[in-house]
Coordinates of C-alpha atoms in Angstrom, one line a residue:
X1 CA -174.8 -104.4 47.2
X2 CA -175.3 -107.8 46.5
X3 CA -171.6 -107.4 44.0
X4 CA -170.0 -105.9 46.9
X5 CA -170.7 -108.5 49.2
X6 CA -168.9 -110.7 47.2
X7 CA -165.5 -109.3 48.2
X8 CA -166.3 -110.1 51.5
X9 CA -164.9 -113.7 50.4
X10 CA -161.8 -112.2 50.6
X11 CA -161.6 -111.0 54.6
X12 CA -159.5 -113.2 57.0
X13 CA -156.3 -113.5 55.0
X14 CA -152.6 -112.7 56.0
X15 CA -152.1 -108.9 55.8
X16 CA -149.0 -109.9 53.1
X17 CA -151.3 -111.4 50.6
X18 CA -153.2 -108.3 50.4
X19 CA -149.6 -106.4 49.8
X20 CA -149.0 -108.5 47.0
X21 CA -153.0 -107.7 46.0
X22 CA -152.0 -104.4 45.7
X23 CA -148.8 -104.6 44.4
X24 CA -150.2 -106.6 41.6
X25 CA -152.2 -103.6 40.6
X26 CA -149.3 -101.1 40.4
X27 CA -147.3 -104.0 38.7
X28 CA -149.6 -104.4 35.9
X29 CA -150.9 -100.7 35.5
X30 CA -148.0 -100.4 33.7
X31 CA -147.8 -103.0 31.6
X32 CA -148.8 -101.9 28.5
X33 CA -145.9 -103.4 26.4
X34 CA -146.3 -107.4 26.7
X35 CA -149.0 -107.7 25.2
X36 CA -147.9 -105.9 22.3
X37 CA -144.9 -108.0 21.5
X38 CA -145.6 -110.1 18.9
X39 CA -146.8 -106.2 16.8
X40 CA -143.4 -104.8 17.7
X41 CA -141.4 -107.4 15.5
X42 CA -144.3 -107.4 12.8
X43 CA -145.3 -103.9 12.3
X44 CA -142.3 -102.2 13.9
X45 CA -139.4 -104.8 12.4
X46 CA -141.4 -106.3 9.7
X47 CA -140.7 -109.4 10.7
X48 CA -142.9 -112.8 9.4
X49 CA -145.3 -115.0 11.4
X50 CA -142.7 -117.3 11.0
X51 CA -139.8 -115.7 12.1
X52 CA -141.6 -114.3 15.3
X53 CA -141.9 -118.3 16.3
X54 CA -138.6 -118.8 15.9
X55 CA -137.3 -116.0 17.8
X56 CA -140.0 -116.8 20.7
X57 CA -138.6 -119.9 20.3
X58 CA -135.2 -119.0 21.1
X59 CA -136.2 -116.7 23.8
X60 CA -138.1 -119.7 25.3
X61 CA -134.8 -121.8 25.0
X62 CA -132.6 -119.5 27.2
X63 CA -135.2 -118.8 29.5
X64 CA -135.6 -122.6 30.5
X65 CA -132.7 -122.5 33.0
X66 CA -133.7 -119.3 34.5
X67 CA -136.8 -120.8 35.5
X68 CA -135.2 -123.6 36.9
X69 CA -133.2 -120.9 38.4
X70 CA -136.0 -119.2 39.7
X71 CA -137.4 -121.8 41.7
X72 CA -134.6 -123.0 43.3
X73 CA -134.0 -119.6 44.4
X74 CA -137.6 -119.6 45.8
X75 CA -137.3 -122.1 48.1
X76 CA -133.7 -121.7 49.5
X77 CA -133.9 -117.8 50.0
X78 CA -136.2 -114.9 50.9
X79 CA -138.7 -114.9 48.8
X80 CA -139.4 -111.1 49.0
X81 CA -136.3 -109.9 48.2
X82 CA -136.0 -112.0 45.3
X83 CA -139.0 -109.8 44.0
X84 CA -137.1 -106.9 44.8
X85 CA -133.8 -107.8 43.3
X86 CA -135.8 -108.8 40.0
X87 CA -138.2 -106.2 39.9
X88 CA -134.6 -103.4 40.1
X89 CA -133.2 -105.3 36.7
X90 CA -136.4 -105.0 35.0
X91 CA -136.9 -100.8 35.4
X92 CA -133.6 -100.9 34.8
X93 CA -134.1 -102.5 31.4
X94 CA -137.4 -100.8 30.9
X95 CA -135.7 -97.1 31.4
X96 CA -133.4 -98.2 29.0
X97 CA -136.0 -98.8 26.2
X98 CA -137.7 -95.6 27.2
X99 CA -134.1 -94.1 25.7
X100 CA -133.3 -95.5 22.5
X101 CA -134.2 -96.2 19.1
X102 CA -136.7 -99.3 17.9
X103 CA -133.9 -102.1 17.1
X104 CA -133.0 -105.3 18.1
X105 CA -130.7 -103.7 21.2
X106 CA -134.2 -102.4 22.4
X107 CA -135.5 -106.4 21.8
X108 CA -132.7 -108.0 24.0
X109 CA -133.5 -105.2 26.7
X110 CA -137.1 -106.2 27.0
X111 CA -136.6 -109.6 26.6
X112 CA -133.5 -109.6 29.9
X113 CA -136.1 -107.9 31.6
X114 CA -138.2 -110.8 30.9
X115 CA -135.7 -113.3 32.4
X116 CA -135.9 -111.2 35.5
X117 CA -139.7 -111.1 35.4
X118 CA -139.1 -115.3 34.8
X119 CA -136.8 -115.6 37.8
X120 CA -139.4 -113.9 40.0
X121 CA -142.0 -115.5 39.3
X122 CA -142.1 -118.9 41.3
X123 CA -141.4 -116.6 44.3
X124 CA -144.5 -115.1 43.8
X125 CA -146.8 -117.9 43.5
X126 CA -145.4 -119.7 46.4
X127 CA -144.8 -116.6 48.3
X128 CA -149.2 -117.0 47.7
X129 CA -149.0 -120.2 48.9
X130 CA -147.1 -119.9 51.5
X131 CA -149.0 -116.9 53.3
X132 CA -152.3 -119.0 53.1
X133 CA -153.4 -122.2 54.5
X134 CA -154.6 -125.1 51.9
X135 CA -158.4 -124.2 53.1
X136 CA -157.7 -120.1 51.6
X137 CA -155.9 -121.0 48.8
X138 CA -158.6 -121.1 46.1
X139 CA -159.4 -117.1 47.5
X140 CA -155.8 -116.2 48.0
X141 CA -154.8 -116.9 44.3
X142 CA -158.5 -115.6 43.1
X143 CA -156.8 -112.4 44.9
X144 CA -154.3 -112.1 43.3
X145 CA -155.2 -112.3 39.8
X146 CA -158.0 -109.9 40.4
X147 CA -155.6 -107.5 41.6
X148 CA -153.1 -108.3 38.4
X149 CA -155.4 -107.5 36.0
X150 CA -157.6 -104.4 38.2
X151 CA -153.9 -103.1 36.7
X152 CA -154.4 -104.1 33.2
X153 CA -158.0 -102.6 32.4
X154 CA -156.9 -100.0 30.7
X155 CA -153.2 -100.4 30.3
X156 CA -152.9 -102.5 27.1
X157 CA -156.2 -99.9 25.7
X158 CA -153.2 -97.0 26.2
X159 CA -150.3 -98.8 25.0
X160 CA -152.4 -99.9 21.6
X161 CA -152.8 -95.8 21.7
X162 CA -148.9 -95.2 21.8
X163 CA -148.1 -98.2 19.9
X164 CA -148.0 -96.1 16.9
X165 CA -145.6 -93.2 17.5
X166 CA -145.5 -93.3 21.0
X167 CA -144.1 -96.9 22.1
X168 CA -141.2 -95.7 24.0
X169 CA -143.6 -93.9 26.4
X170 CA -144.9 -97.3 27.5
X171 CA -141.9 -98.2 28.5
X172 CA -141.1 -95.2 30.6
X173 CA -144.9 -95.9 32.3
X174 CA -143.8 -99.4 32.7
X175 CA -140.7 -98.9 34.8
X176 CA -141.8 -96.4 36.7
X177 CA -145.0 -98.1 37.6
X178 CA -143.0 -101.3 38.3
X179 CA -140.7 -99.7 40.7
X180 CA -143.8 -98.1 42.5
X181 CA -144.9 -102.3 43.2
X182 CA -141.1 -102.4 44.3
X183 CA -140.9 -99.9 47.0
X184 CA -144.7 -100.8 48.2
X185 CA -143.1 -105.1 49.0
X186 CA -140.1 -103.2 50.8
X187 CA -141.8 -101.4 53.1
X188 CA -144.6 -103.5 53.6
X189 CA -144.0 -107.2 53.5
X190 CA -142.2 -108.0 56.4
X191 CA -143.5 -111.2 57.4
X192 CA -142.9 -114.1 54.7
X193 CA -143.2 -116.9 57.5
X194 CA -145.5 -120.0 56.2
X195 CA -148.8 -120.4 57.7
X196 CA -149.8 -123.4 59.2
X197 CA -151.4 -126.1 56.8
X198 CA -154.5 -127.5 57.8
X199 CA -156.4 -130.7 56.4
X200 CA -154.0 -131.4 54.0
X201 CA -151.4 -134.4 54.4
X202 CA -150.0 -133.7 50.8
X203 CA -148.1 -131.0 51.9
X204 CA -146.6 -132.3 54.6
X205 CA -145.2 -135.5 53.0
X206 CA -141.4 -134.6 52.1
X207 CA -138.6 -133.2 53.6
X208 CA -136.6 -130.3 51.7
X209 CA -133.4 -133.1 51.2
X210 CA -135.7 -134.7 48.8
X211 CA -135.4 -134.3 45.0
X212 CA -138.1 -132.6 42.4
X213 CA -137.3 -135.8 40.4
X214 CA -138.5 -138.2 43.6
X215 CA -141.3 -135.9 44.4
X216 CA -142.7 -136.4 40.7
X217 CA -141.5 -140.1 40.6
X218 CA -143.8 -140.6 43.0
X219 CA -146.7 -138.7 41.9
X220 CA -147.6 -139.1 38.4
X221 CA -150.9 -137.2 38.2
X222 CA -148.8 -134.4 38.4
X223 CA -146.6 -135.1 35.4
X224 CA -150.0 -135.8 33.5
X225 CA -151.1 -132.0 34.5
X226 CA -148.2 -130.8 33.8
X227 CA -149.1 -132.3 30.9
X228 CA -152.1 -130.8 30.6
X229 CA -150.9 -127.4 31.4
X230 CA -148.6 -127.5 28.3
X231 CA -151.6 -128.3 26.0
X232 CA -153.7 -125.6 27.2
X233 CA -150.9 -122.7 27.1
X234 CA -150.2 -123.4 23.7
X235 CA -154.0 -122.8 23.2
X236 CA -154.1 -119.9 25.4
X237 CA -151.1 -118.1 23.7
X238 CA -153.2 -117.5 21.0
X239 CA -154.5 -114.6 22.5
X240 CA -151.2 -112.7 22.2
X241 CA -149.7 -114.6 18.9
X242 CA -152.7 -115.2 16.7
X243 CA -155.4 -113.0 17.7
X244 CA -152.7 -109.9 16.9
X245 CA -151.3 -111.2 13.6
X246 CA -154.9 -112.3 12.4
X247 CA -156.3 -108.4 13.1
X248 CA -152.7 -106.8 11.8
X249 CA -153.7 -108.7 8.3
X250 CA -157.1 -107.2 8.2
X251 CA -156.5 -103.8 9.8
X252 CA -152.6 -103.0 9.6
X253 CA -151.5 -101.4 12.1
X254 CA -154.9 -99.9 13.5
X255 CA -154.9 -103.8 14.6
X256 CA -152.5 -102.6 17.5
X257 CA -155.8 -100.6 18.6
X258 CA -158.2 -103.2 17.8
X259 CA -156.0 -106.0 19.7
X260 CA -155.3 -103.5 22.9
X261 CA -159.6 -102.7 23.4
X262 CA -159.9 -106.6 23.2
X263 CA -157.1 -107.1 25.6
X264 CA -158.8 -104.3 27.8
X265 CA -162.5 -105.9 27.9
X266 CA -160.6 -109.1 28.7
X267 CA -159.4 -107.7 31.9
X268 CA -162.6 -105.9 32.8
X269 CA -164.3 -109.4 32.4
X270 CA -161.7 -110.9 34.5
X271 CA -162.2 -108.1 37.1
X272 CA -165.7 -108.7 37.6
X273 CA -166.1 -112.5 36.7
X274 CA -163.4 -113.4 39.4
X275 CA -165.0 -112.6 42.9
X276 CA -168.2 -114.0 40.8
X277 CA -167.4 -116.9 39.9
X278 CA -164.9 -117.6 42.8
X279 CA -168.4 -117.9 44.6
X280 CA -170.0 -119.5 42.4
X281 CA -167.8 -122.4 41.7
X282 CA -167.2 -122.7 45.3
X283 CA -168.0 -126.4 45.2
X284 CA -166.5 -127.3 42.1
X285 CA -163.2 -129.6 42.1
X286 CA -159.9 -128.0 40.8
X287 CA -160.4 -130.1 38.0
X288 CA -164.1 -129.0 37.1
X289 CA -163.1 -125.2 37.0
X290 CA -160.3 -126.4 34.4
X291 CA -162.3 -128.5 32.3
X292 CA -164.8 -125.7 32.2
X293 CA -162.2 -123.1 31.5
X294 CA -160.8 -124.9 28.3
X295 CA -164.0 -125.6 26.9
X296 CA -165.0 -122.0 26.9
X297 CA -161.5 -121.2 25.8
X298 CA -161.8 -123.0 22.8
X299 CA -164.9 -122.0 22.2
X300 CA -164.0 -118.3 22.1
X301 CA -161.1 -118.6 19.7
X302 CA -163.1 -121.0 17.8
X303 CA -165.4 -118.2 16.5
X304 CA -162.4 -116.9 14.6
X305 CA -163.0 -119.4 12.1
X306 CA -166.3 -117.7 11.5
X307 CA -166.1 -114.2 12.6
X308 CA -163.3 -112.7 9.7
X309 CA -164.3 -109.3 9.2
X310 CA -166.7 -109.0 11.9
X311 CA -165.5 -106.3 15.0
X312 CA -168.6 -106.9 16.9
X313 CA -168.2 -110.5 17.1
X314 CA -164.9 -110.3 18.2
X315 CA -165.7 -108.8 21.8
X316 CA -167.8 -111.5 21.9
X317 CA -164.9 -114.4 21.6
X318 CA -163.0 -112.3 24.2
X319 CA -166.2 -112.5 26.2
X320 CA -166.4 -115.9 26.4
X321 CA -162.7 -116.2 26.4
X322 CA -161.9 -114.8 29.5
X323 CA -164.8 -116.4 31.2
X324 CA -163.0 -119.6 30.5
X325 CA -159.8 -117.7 31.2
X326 CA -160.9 -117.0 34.7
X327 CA -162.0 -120.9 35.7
X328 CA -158.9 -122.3 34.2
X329 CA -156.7 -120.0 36.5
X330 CA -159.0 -120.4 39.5
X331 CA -158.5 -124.4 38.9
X332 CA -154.8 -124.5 37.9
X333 CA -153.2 -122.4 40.2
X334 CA -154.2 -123.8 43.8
X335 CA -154.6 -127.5 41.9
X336 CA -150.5 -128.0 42.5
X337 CA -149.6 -126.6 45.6
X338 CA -152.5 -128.5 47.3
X339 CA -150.8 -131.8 45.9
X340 CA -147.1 -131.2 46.5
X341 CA -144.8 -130.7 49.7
X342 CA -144.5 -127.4 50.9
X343 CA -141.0 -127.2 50.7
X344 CA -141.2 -128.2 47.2
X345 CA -143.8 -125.1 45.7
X346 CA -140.6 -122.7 43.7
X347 CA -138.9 -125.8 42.1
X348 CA -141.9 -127.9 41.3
X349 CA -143.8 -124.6 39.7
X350 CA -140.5 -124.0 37.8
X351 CA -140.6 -127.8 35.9
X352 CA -144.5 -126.8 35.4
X353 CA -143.2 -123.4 33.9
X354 CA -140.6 -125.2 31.9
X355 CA -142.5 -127.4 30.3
X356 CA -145.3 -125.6 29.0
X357 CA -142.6 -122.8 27.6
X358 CA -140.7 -125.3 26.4
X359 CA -144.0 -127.0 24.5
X360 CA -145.4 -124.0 24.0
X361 CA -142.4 -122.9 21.8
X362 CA -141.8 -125.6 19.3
X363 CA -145.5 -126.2 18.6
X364 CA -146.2 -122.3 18.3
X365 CA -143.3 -122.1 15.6
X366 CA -145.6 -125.0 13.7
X367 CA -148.4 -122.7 14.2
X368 CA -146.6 -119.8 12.5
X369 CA -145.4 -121.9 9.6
X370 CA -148.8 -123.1 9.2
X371 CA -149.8 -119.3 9.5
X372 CA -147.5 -118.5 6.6
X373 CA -149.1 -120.9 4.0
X374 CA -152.1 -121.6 5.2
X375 CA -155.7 -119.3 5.1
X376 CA -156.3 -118.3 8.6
X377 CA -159.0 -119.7 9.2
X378 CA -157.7 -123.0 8.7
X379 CA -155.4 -122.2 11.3
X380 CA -157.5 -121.9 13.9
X381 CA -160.0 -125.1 13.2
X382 CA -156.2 -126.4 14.4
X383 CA -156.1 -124.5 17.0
X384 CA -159.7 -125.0 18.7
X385 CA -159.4 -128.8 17.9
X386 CA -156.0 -129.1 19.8
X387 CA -158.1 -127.0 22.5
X388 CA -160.9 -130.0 22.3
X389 CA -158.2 -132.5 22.7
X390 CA -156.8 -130.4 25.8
X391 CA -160.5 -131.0 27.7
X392 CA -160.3 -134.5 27.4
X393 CA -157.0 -134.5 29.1
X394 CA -158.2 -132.6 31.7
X395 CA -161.4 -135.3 32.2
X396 CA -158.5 -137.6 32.3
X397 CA -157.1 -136.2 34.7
X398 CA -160.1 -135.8 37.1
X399 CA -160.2 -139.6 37.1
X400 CA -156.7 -140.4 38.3
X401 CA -156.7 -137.8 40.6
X402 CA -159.4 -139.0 42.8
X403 CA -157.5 -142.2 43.1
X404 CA -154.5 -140.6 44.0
X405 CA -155.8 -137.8 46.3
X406 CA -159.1 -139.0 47.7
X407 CA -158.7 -137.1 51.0
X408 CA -159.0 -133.7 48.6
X409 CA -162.4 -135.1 47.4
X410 CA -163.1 -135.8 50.9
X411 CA -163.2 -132.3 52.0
X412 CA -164.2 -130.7 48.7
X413 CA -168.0 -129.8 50.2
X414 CA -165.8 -127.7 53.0
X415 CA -163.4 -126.2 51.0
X416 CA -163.4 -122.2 51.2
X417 CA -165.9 -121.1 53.8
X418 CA -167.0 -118.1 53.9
X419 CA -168.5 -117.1 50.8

């Protein structure tokens, strides 16, 4: 009972956000592809660690302006019907795929359905911003991501079980699961008007006329997360680049099923460890639940250094993993859009998106070159001390932001009600 009542932090929102709750859900039920990527063009096409990198690289490089895209869209049109239009492309692409032979035609169609997915995205998390005052933002976003991966318990255990012989199944699951989340936003979300901020100057301080370059001119602790950000997705990435390509060298392709019941007990952690520690770090700043989050982080993918070999141990490092996963996304996510204008959320979330793909992608094709030549392990003593390095940015961080937005700190004992 006592679990139970810890939903109860989530009563009082906008009925919208708890379409897009739900639409999450459907959403992500059927992803059970992404997560196997980096194993389709190693096991499937046989391709290198390095030459993975460089074609994530290259994806990353034409996906930069469709993010910009993408957030420019967000904040000059509906944001709903941007979902929609993007969402139609992607099971368009994903039907596709269900179709046709394993090639690099079937890469391109999953990766333009990408761009799609890319272009959405800013509308979403504004869409999350915009539906809830700065007071429910912490819950609103905690929302949402419990509802993205509620979809993704078991999804990436059943795509690890087609991966094998059965890939283009997943894809045929995955469009017809993401045009379920479609039709659910069209006949639901009506209302996309934005609520009412209260207690917060910071997003009231611009007009839309103004430029995403003045707005960041003028606020520098934002560059210095974004900053941050780009630090700790590299580190995060892991998870989908390394993690895979270190069990597909011990295991060969029964790695696919090792990597997708890893990926699985990551969202089941996240399901139940959100509305928990939501609560729990209640009064803890933005900054706090990101410091904690990349020290657990690091922590979990540091045991790779010790645990070769070891299956037990690795549901542990995806234990402690997503734990940190969880407090990093519960800090980063309401962290911007309580510090920026309102009518600035799609562009200023697409420069964020940028620049950790962007970063992200260059220093990820050093990580497979270093993956090529080097022993694994060494690998990630790399990765966990650029992870270190990433906490004391985010310390840094917590200093100059107290300077520059005291009248957050002000309110932080207030912050959330209702817990």
């Amino acid at each position: 009972m006592k679990l139970l009542k810890l939903y109860d932090q989530y009563r009082g929102l906008r009925r919208e956000i708890y379409v897009l709750f739900y639409g999450r859900i459907v959403t992500n039920m059927g992803a059970l592809i992404w997560p196997m990527l980096t194993l389709i063009l190693t096991n499937k096409l046989h391709m290198s660690a390095s030459q993975v990198a460089t074609l994530l690289l290259v994806m990353s490089a034409v996906m930069l302006p469709c993010t910009l895209i993408g957030g420019r869209l967000a904040d000059r049109f509906n944001k709903r019907n941007l979902i929609i239009v993007c969402d139609l492309v992607t099971v368009a692409c994903y039907l596709i795929c269900a179709f046709i032979e394993i090639s690099m035609t079937f890469v391109v169609l999953f990766f333009i359905a990408g761009l799609f997915a890319t272009i959405e995205h800013p509308s979403y998390d504004a869409l999350v911003a915009d539906l809830s005052t700065t007071e429910e933002r912490t819950r609103a976003y905690s929302l949402s991501y419990l509802g993205a991966n509620l979809g993704l318990v078991l999804a990436p255990t059943i795509g690890g079980l087609l991966f094998k012989s059965h890939l283009n199944l997943a894809f045929l699951i995955n469009a017809v699961s993401t045009l379920s989340s479609t039709i659910l936003i069209f006949f639901l979300i009506k209302d996309v008007s934005r609520s009412k901020e209260t207690g917060n100057r910071y997003e009231a301080e611009a007009n839309d006329g103004e430029s995403t370059l003045s707005i960041l001119r003028k606020r520098p602790v934002i560059v210095l997360f974004f900053v941050c950000v780009a630090v700790a997705s590299l580190v995060y990435s892991q998870f989908n680049y390394l993690i895979p390509i270190n069990l597909e060298r011990l295991y060969d392709a029964q790695g696919a099923v090792l990597f997708g019941t890893l990926t699985s007990l990551n969202c089941i952690v996240v399901v139940v460890g959100t509305p928990l520690i939501t609560n729990w770090s209640a009064r803890m700043t933005d900054v706090g639940r990101m410091i904690c989050g990349e020290s657990l982080i690091a922590a979990g993918l540091g045991m790779y250094i010790f645990i070769q070999g070891c299956r037990p141990l690795y549901y542990v490092s995806m234990l402690v993993f997503s734990v940190g996963e969880v407090f990093s996304t519960l800090g980063k996510q309401p962290f911007i859009t309580r510090r920026i204008p309102a009518t600035h959320r799609g562009r200023i979330a697409s420069v964020n998106s940028i620049t950790s793909t962007l970063f992200q992608a260059v220093a990820q094709k050093g990580v497979g070159a270093l993956a090529d030549r080097a022993p694994i392990t060494v690998v990630w003593e790399v990765i966990t001390a650029i992870g270190a390095g990433c906490v004391g940015l985010y310390a840094l961080l917590g200093r100059k932001d107290r300077r520059a937005y005291p009248a957050l700190y002000e309110k932080a004992a207030e912050q959330e009600p209702g817990r």
